[in-house]
Coordinates of C-alpha atoms in Angstrom, one line a residue:
Chain A
X1 CA 17.3 17.6 18.3
X2 CA 19.5 18.2 15.1
X3 CA 17.9 19.9 11.8
X4 CA 15.7 17.4 10.0
X5 CA 17.7 16.0 6.6
X6 CA 15.5 14.9 4.0
X7 CA 17.2 12.5 1.5
X8 CA 14.9 12.7 -2.3
X9 CA 14.8 12.7 -5.8
X10 CA 12.6 15.3 -7.0
X11 CA 11.9 13.2 -10.0
X12 CA 9.7 10.4 -7.4
X13 CA 6.7 11.6 -6.4
X14 CA 6.5 10.6 -3.1
X15 CA 9.5 12.8 -2.3
X16 CA 7.8 15.9 -3.7
X17 CA 5.0 15.6 -2.1
X18 CA 7.2 15.1 1.3
X19 CA 9.1 18.8 0.1
X20 CA 6.0 20.2 -0.5
X21 CA 4.4 19.3 2.5
X22 CA 7.6 20.8 4.2
X23 CA 7.5 24.0 1.8
X24 CA 3.5 24.7 2.9
X25 CA 4.3 24.7 7.1
X26 CA 7.7 26.4 7.0
X27 CA 9.3 23.6 8.4
X28 CA 13.4 23.6 8.5
X29 CA 15.1 21.2 6.7
X30 CA 17.7 20.0 4.7
X31 CA 17.5 19.1 0.8
X32 CA 20.0 15.8 0.6
X33 CA 19.4 14.8 -3.5
X34 CA 19.5 11.0 -4.4
X35 CA 19.5 10.7 -7.8
X36 CA 18.3 7.4 -8.3
X37 CA 19.1 7.2 -12.5
X38 CA 22.4 7.7 -11.5
X39 CA 22.2 4.6 -8.9
X40 CA 22.2 7.4 -5.5
X41 CA 20.0 5.2 -3.3
X42 CA 22.4 2.0 -3.9
X43 CA 25.9 4.1 -2.5
X44 CA 26.6 2.7 1.0
X45 CA 26.1 5.9 2.5
X46 CA 22.3 6.0 1.5
X47 CA 22.2 2.8 2.8
X48 CA 23.0 4.0 6.2
X49 CA 20.1 6.0 5.7
X50 CA 17.7 3.7 4.7
X51 CA 18.9 -0.3 4.4
X52 CA 15.7 -0.2 1.9
X53 CA 17.2 1.9 -0.3
X54 CA 13.9 3.9 -1.8
X55 CA 13.7 7.6 -1.1
X56 CA 12.0 9.8 0.5
X57 CA 13.8 8.6 3.7
X58 CA 13.8 11.4 6.6
X59 CA 16.4 11.3 9.7
X60 CA 15.6 13.4 12.8
X61 CA 17.0 13.1 15.7
X62 CA 17.5 10.0 16.2
X63 CA 15.0 8.7 14.1
X64 CA 15.4 7.4 10.6
X65 CA 12.5 6.9 8.8
X66 CA 11.3 5.6 5.5
X67 CA 7.6 5.2 3.3
X68 CA 6.3 9.0 2.5
X69 CA 2.9 8.4 3.6
X70 CA 4.5 7.4 7.5
X71 CA 7.3 10.6 7.0
X72 CA 4.0 12.8 6.4
X73 CA 2.1 11.4 9.3
X74 CA 5.1 12.0 11.3
X75 CA 6.0 15.9 10.2
X76 CA 2.3 16.6 10.9
X77 CA 2.3 15.6 14.4
X78 CA 6.4 16.5 16.0
X79 CA 6.4 19.9 14.2
X80 CA 4.5 22.3 15.9
X81 CA 2.1 25.0 13.6
X82 CA 1.1 22.9 11.3
X83 CA -3.0 23.4 10.5
X84 CA -4.9 20.8 11.5
X85 CA -6.6 19.7 8.7
X86 CA -3.1 18.6 7.6
X87 CA -4.0 15.4 9.6
X88 CA -7.3 16.0 11.5
X89 CA -7.3 15.0 15.2
X90 CA -10.7 14.3 15.2
X91 CA -10.2 10.5 15.3
X92 CA -13.5 9.7 12.2
X93 CA -11.7 12.6 9.8
X94 CA -8.3 11.5 10.7
X95 CA -9.4 7.4 10.4
X96 CA -10.6 8.3 6.6
X97 CA -7.6 10.3 5.8
X98 CA -5.4 7.3 6.5
X99 CA -8.1 5.1 4.8
X100 CA -7.2 6.8 1.9
X101 CA -3.7 6.8 2.1
X102 CA -4.1 2.8 2.9
X103 CA -6.2 2.3 -0.3
X104 CA -3.3 4.5 -2.5
X105 CA -0.9 1.6 -2.5
X106 CA -2.3 -1.0 -4.6
X107 CA -4.6 1.1 -6.1
X108 CA -3.5 4.3 -7.8
X109 CA 0.1 4.1 -7.2
X110 CA 0.4 0.9 -8.3
X111 CA -1.5 2.4 -11.9
X112 CA 0.0 4.9 -12.3
X113 CA 3.6 4.4 -11.5
X114 CA 3.7 1.1 -13.8
X115 CA 1.5 3.3 -16.6
X116 CA 4.0 5.4 -17.0
X117 CA 7.0 3.7 -16.5
X118 CA 6.0 0.8 -19.1
X119 CA 4.9 3.2 -21.8
X120 CA 7.3 6.3 -21.4
X121 CA 10.2 6.2 -18.4
X122 CA 11.6 2.7 -18.6
X123 CA 14.4 3.9 -20.7
X124 CA 15.5 6.3 -19.0
X125 CA 16.1 3.6 -15.7
X126 CA 17.9 1.5 -18.1
X127 CA 14.9 -0.7 -19.0
X128 CA 13.0 -1.7 -22.4
X129 CA 9.2 -0.2 -22.6
X130 CA 6.4 -3.2 -21.6
X131 CA 3.0 -2.8 -24.0
X132 CA 1.6 -5.5 -22.0
X133 CA 2.6 -4.3 -18.3
X134 CA 1.0 -1.2 -19.6
X135 CA -2.2 -2.4 -20.6
X136 CA -2.3 -4.3 -17.3
X137 CA -1.3 -1.0 -15.2
X138 CA -3.5 1.1 -17.1
X139 CA -6.7 -1.4 -16.5
X140 CA -5.4 -0.7 -12.7
X141 CA -5.4 2.9 -12.8
X142 CA -8.9 3.8 -14.8
X143 CA -10.6 1.9 -12.1
X144 CA -8.8 3.6 -9.7
X145 CA -9.6 7.2 -11.0
X146 CA -13.1 6.0 -11.5
X147 CA -13.0 5.2 -7.3
X148 CA -11.6 8.7 -7.1
X149 CA -14.6 10.5 -9.1
X150 CA -17.2 8.2 -7.7
X151 CA -16.3 8.1 -4.2
X152 CA -13.6 9.4 -2.3
X153 CA -14.3 12.4 -4.6
X154 CA -17.9 12.3 -3.9
X155 CA -18.6 14.3 -1.2
X156 CA -20.6 17.8 -1.0
X157 CA -18.4 19.8 -3.3
X158 CA -15.3 20.4 -0.5
X159 CA -13.1 20.1 -2.8
X160 CA -10.5 17.8 -1.4
X161 CA -10.6 13.9 -0.2
X162 CA -13.2 12.6 2.1
X163 CA -15.6 15.3 1.8
X164 CA -12.5 18.0 3.5
X165 CA -12.8 22.0 2.2
X166 CA -9.0 22.0 3.1
X167 CA -6.5 20.0 2.1
X168 CA -5.0 16.8 3.5
X169 CA -1.3 14.9 3.1
X170 CA -3.8 12.2 1.4
X171 CA -4.4 14.8 -1.2
X172 CA -1.0 15.9 -1.9
X173 CA 0.6 12.6 -2.1
X174 CA -2.0 11.5 -4.7
X175 CA -2.2 14.6 -6.4
X176 CA 1.6 14.4 -7.0
X177 CA 0.8 11.0 -7.6
X178 CA -1.0 12.2 -10.5
X179 CA 1.2 15.2 -11.6
X180 CA 3.3 11.9 -13.2
X181 CA 1.4 11.8 -15.7
X182 CA 2.5 15.2 -17.3
X183 CA 5.6 13.2 -19.4
X184 CA 3.1 10.8 -20.9
X185 CA 2.2 12.5 -24.4
X186 CA -0.6 14.9 -24.0
X187 CA -2.8 13.0 -26.4
X188 CA -3.0 9.9 -24.1
X189 CA -3.0 12.0 -20.7
X190 CA -5.9 13.8 -22.0
X191 CA -7.9 10.6 -22.9
X192 CA -6.9 8.9 -19.4
X193 CA -7.9 12.4 -17.3
X194 CA -10.5 13.9 -18.8
X195 CA -13.3 11.9 -18.3
X196 CA -12.8 12.7 -14.5
X197 CA -13.9 16.0 -13.8
X198 CA -13.5 15.8 -10.1
X199 CA -10.4 14.7 -10.4
X200 CA -9.4 17.4 -12.7
X201 CA -10.4 19.8 -10.3
X202 CA -9.4 18.5 -7.1
X203 CA -5.7 18.5 -9.3
X204 CA -5.9 22.6 -9.3
X205 CA -7.6 23.1 -5.8
X206 CA -4.4 21.0 -4.6
X207 CA -2.0 23.0 -6.4
X208 CA -3.6 26.5 -5.4
X209 CA -3.5 25.8 -1.9
X210 CA 0.2 24.7 -2.1
X211 CA 1.7 26.9 -4.6
X212 CA 4.3 28.8 -5.2
X213 CA 5.8 25.6 -3.8
X214 CA 3.6 23.1 -5.5
X215 CA 5.1 24.1 -9.2
X216 CA 8.4 25.3 -8.0
X217 CA 8.9 21.2 -6.4
X218 CA 7.3 19.9 -9.9
X219 CA 9.9 22.1 -12.4
X220 CA 12.2 19.0 -12.2
X221 CA 9.3 17.2 -13.9
X222 CA 7.8 19.7 -16.4
X223 CA 11.5 19.6 -17.5
X224 CA 11.1 16.3 -18.4
X225 CA 7.9 17.0 -19.9
X226 CA 9.4 19.5 -22.4
X227 CA 12.6 16.8 -23.0
X228 CA 10.1 14.2 -24.2
X229 CA 7.9 16.5 -26.5
X230 CA 10.8 17.3 -28.1
X231 CA 12.2 13.9 -28.5
X232 CA 8.3 12.7 -29.9
X233 CA 8.7 15.4 -32.2
X234 CA 12.3 14.5 -33.9
X235 CA 9.9 10.9 -33.8
X236 CA 7.2 12.1 -35.5
X237 CA 9.9 13.7 -38.2
X238 CA 12.3 11.0 -38.4
X239 CA 10.4 7.7 -37.8
X240 CA 12.3 6.7 -35.1
X241 CA 11.6 4.7 -32.2
X242 CA 11.8 7.4 -29.0
X243 CA 13.1 4.2 -26.5
X244 CA 16.5 3.9 -28.8
X245 CA 16.8 7.8 -28.9
X246 CA 16.6 8.0 -25.3
X247 CA 19.9 6.3 -24.0
X248 CA 20.6 5.8 -21.0
X249 CA 19.5 6.2 -17.8
X250 CA 20.8 9.9 -17.1
X251 CA 19.9 11.5 -20.5
X252 CA 16.2 12.8 -19.5
Chain B
X1 CA -22.9 4.9 19.5
X2 CA -24.2 2.0 18.6
X3 CA -22.9 -1.3 18.6
X4 CA -19.7 -1.4 16.5
X5 CA -20.2 -4.0 13.2
X6 CA -17.5 -5.7 11.8
X7 CA -18.4 -6.9 8.2
X8 CA -15.6 -9.4 7.3
X9 CA -14.9 -12.8 5.3
X10 CA -12.4 -15.3 7.6
X11 CA -10.9 -16.2 4.2
X12 CA -9.5 -12.9 4.0
X13 CA -6.5 -11.8 6.3
X14 CA -6.8 -8.3 6.6
X15 CA -10.2 -9.5 8.3
X16 CA -8.6 -12.2 10.1
X17 CA -6.3 -9.2 12.0
X18 CA -8.9 -7.1 12.6
X19 CA -10.9 -10.0 14.0
X20 CA -8.2 -11.3 16.1
X21 CA -7.5 -7.9 17.7
X22 CA -11.6 -6.9 18.5
X23 CA -11.1 -10.6 20.6
X24 CA -7.7 -9.6 22.5
X25 CA -8.9 -6.0 23.4
X26 CA -12.2 -7.4 24.0
X27 CA -13.8 -5.1 22.0
X28 CA -17.8 -5.7 22.0
X29 CA -18.8 -6.3 18.3
X30 CA -21.1 -7.7 16.2
X31 CA -19.5 -9.5 13.1
X32 CA -21.4 -9.8 9.2
X33 CA -20.3 -12.1 7.6
X34 CA -19.2 -11.6 4.0
X35 CA -18.7 -14.4 1.5
X36 CA -16.4 -13.2 -1.3
X37 CA -16.6 -16.7 -2.9
X38 CA -20.5 -16.1 -3.3
X39 CA -20.3 -12.9 -4.2
X40 CA -21.8 -11.3 -0.9
X41 CA -19.2 -8.1 -1.0
X42 CA -20.8 -7.2 -4.7
X43 CA -24.6 -7.1 -3.2
X44 CA -26.6 -3.5 -2.6
X45 CA -26.5 -4.2 1.3
X46 CA -22.5 -4.5 1.6
X47 CA -22.3 -1.5 -1.0
X48 CA -24.2 1.0 1.1
X49 CA -21.6 0.4 3.8
X50 CA -18.0 0.1 1.5
X51 CA -19.3 1.3 -2.5
X52 CA -16.0 0.2 -2.8
X53 CA -16.9 -3.5 -1.9
X54 CA -13.9 -4.6 -0.1
X55 CA -13.9 -6.3 3.3
X56 CA -12.8 -5.9 5.8
X57 CA -15.4 -2.6 7.0
X58 CA -17.0 -1.5 9.8
X59 CA -19.4 0.9 10.7
X60 CA -19.2 2.7 14.4
X61 CA -21.6 5.5 15.0
X62 CA -21.9 7.7 11.4
X63 CA -18.4 6.6 10.5
X64 CA -18.0 3.6 7.8
X65 CA -14.6 3.0 7.4
X66 CA -12.6 0.6 5.0
X67 CA -8.9 -0.6 4.9
X68 CA -7.8 -2.9 7.2
X69 CA -4.4 -0.5 8.5
X70 CA -7.2 2.2 8.8
X71 CA -9.3 -0.1 11.0
X72 CA -6.6 -1.1 13.3
X73 CA -5.1 2.3 13.8
X74 CA -8.9 3.6 14.6
X75 CA -10.0 0.6 17.4
X76 CA -6.5 1.7 19.2
X77 CA -7.5 5.0 19.1
X78 CA -10.9 5.2 19.7
X79 CA -11.8 2.2 22.2
X80 CA -10.6 2.6 26.2
X81 CA -8.7 0.1 28.0
X82 CA -6.1 -0.7 24.9
X83 CA -2.9 -1.3 25.5
X84 CA -0.2 1.1 24.6
X85 CA 1.9 -1.4 22.9
X86 CA -0.9 -2.0 20.4
X87 CA -0.3 1.8 18.3
X88 CA 2.2 3.8 20.4
X89 CA 1.5 6.8 21.1
X90 CA 5.4 8.2 21.4
X91 CA 5.6 9.8 17.5
X92 CA 8.4 7.9 17.1
X93 CA 7.5 4.3 17.7
X94 CA 4.3 5.1 16.2
X95 CA 6.1 6.4 12.7
X96 CA 7.7 3.5 12.6
X97 CA 5.0 1.0 12.6
X98 CA 2.9 3.3 10.1
X99 CA 6.2 3.0 8.1
X100 CA 5.9 -0.8 8.0
X101 CA 2.3 -0.9 7.4
X102 CA 3.0 1.1 4.5
X103 CA 5.7 -0.6 2.9
X104 CA 3.7 -3.6 3.5
X105 CA 1.1 -3.0 1.1
X106 CA 3.1 -3.0 -2.3
X107 CA 5.6 -5.6 -1.0
X108 CA 4.5 -8.7 1.1
X109 CA 1.1 -7.9 0.8
X110 CA 1.7 -7.8 -3.3
X111 CA 3.9 -11.2 -3.3
X112 CA 2.1 -13.0 -0.7
X113 CA -1.1 -12.8 -1.9
X114 CA -0.9 -13.1 -5.6
X115 CA 1.5 -16.1 -4.6
X116 CA -1.1 -18.1 -3.0
X117 CA -4.0 -16.9 -5.5
X118 CA -1.8 -17.8 -8.5
X119 CA -0.4 -21.4 -7.5
X120 CA -3.6 -22.7 -5.1
X121 CA -6.5 -20.5 -5.1
X122 CA -7.6 -18.9 -8.0
X123 CA -10.0 -22.2 -9.5
X124 CA -11.9 -21.8 -5.7
X125 CA -12.5 -17.9 -6.9
X126 CA -13.6 -19.3 -10.5
X127 CA -10.2 -18.2 -12.2
X128 CA -7.5 -20.0 -13.7
X129 CA -4.1 -20.6 -12.3
X130 CA -1.3 -18.3 -13.9
X131 CA 2.0 -20.3 -13.5
X132 CA 3.7 -16.8 -14.9
X133 CA 2.0 -14.6 -13.2
X134 CA 3.1 -17.0 -9.3
X135 CA 6.6 -16.3 -11.1
X136 CA 6.7 -13.0 -10.3
X137 CA 4.4 -12.7 -7.5
X138 CA 7.2 -15.2 -6.0
X139 CA 10.3 -12.6 -6.5
X140 CA 8.1 -10.2 -4.4
X141 CA 7.5 -12.4 -1.8
X142 CA 10.7 -13.6 -1.2
X143 CA 12.3 -10.1 -1.0
X144 CA 9.7 -8.8 1.0
X145 CA 10.4 -11.7 3.7
X146 CA 14.4 -10.6 3.1
X147 CA 13.3 -7.0 3.7
X148 CA 11.6 -8.3 6.8
X149 CA 14.6 -11.1 8.4
X150 CA 17.2 -8.1 7.4
X151 CA 15.5 -5.1 8.4
X152 CA 12.2 -4.9 9.8
X153 CA 13.2 -7.8 12.4
X154 CA 16.9 -6.8 12.7
X155 CA 16.5 -5.3 16.4
X156 CA 17.5 -6.4 19.6
X157 CA 15.3 -9.6 19.6
X158 CA 12.8 -8.0 20.3
X159 CA 10.8 -10.7 18.5
X160 CA 8.4 -8.4 17.2
X161 CA 8.7 -5.4 13.7
X162 CA 10.2 -2.6 14.6
X163 CA 12.6 -3.6 17.6
X164 CA 9.2 -3.5 19.8
X165 CA 8.9 -6.9 22.5
X166 CA 5.0 -6.7 22.4
X167 CA 3.0 -7.2 19.3
X168 CA 1.3 -3.8 17.7
X169 CA -1.0 -3.8 15.1
X170 CA 1.4 -4.0 12.1
X171 CA 2.9 -7.5 13.6
X172 CA -1.0 -8.6 13.6
X173 CA -1.4 -7.5 9.9
X174 CA 1.3 -8.5 8.9
X175 CA 1.8 -12.0 10.2
X176 CA -1.9 -12.7 9.2
X177 CA -0.9 -12.0 5.5
X178 CA 1.7 -14.7 5.8
X179 CA -0.2 -17.2 7.4
X180 CA -2.4 -17.8 4.4
X181 CA 0.4 -19.4 3.2
X182 CA -0.5 -22.2 4.9
X183 CA -2.9 -23.6 2.2
X184 CA 0.0 -24.2 -0.2
X185 CA 1.8 -27.4 -0.8
X186 CA 3.4 -28.0 2.3
X187 CA 7.1 -28.6 0.5
X188 CA 6.3 -25.1 -1.1
X189 CA 5.8 -23.3 2.2
X190 CA 8.2 -24.9 3.8
X191 CA 10.9 -23.7 0.7
X192 CA 9.6 -20.2 0.7
X193 CA 9.6 -19.7 4.8
X194 CA 12.3 -21.8 6.5
X195 CA 15.1 -19.9 5.4
X196 CA 14.1 -16.6 7.4
X197 CA 14.1 -17.7 10.9
X198 CA 13.8 -14.7 12.5
X199 CA 10.2 -14.6 10.5
X200 CA 8.8 -17.9 11.7
X201 CA 10.3 -16.8 14.9
X202 CA 7.8 -13.9 14.9
X203 CA 4.8 -15.9 13.4
X204 CA 4.8 -17.7 16.8
X205 CA 5.3 -14.8 18.9
X206 CA 2.5 -13.2 17.4
X207 CA 0.4 -16.6 17.4
X208 CA 1.7 -16.9 21.3
X209 CA 0.8 -13.5 22.3
X210 CA -2.9 -13.6 21.3
X211 CA -4.0 -16.7 21.3
X212 CA -6.4 -18.3 21.8
X213 CA -8.4 -15.7 19.4
X214 CA -5.4 -16.4 17.0
X215 CA -6.4 -19.6 16.5
X216 CA -9.7 -19.6 16.8
X217 CA -9.7 -16.7 13.6
X218 CA -7.9 -18.8 11.6
X219 CA -9.5 -22.4 12.5
X220 CA -11.0 -21.5 8.2
X221 CA -7.7 -22.0 6.6
X222 CA -6.9 -24.9 8.2
X223 CA -10.2 -26.3 7.1
X224 CA -9.2 -25.1 3.6
X225 CA -5.6 -26.2 4.3
X226 CA -7.3 -29.9 4.8
X227 CA -9.2 -29.7 2.4
X228 CA -7.1 -28.8 -0.4
X229 CA -4.3 -31.2 0.7
X230 CA -6.8 -34.2 0.6
X231 CA -7.0 -33.1 -2.9
X232 CA -3.6 -33.0 -3.4
X233 CA -3.4 -36.7 -2.4
X234 CA -6.4 -37.6 -4.5
X235 CA -4.4 -36.2 -7.1
X236 CA -1.0 -38.1 -6.7
X237 CA -3.3 -40.8 -6.6
X238 CA -5.2 -40.8 -9.9
X239 CA -3.0 -38.3 -11.4
X240 CA -5.8 -35.7 -12.3
X241 CA -5.3 -32.0 -12.4
X242 CA -6.3 -30.4 -9.2
X243 CA -7.7 -27.2 -10.7
X244 CA -10.4 -29.3 -12.5
X245 CA -11.4 -30.9 -9.6
X246 CA -12.1 -27.9 -6.8
X247 CA -14.5 -27.0 -9.9
X248 CA -16.5 -23.6 -8.3
X249 CA -16.4 -21.3 -6.0
X250 CA -17.8 -22.6 -3.6
X251 CA -15.9 -25.4 -3.3
X252 CA -13.6 -25.1 -0.4

């Protein structure tokens, strides 16, 4: 079987999750960059890999696979030497991990990705900011954070989802999702996250458990954060609308 | 381990999927009805079972589990004698099943459930119909049907998702999702589904493979369909807005 090929855009949080998983677990792979802001996901070459034109996607031998959760679960099973805590073999523990990952799609992911796009990243994707959609997304994001705090992280201080004491693929996926809030205005990010103490601690636990790879893969996000902070500072000085200053999709 | 308890509302398509799975596979269970239209999912008794207040949920021994995909995967693994095609043990085949189930959440489910609620079922849930949200949902639904037709069902005529010749948990989940379109006005349902010949054939394949349980569990939906048809006929005669005629949440 040939070397694992991973088609990713590090600006996509599910891409970051699968990259960190491979790095942490010493899986040998070739990273093929698919820059969504430049439309690389729409090229014939990438469409051959994933006809649905989404990242991340992998090719491993004859298998072409998309959807980050399916990829994480496959990698945890297909490669030897992956510690059991990433995707426990015991059925009840595995079932809880599957449950929180299923819940994620229409809740945390839905809320976080739409909030960040409609308040911040839309201009970089060639779209208009949409305050009304942002309000709807914020409702979903806040109810998801409450469910994380009160239910999914409400164990005996295991420090990870579903009362685990070590991270699973679910922790990695969902913390990467929340990391995109880094690009928000810092006061807004703090307003949203600060009431959720267990969530904040869980982000740190996952970061610590997967460093230095976690920080290395998130570097691109920190660069965008810095650039957006500079734009906001200039806007505060000049009073110009930041959505007009960001220009085209390749500017950040 | 005690008898499996399944908390379900047959008006919920994920509930129907898990019920049909158990019936087809001869899994012994107790069905506990949770009538969402009457708010039974918000009671302290059910909140004890699932703090997230969603159906379906199961209790099996010490395990409390929600999210229909996680439940289906757990049942396929925890009970003996379940045929391998429902959740293949071979890693690549299992990975594809996981992939289409992950894709489902933000695509087919998102489109179908929102289209049906915003065009038809909102009054029965004590909400207003929302034509603008219905337009957005229709876009997601149609692009999902196209992805099903052109990609997920585009194998060598296996007749099921991911080129399988027998149904998996993914087929059951996603066909149950599409079955909710039965409650639409028949011309509208036909307008939406008729261009997708493979999808139509796949619905029939899944129905045939899981009958008589498929039809028995869907009976509640057919009764609602008939009631809505009668309401539409009366509205056509009198010109009254059907959303006003349906009254409260318990009327259908």
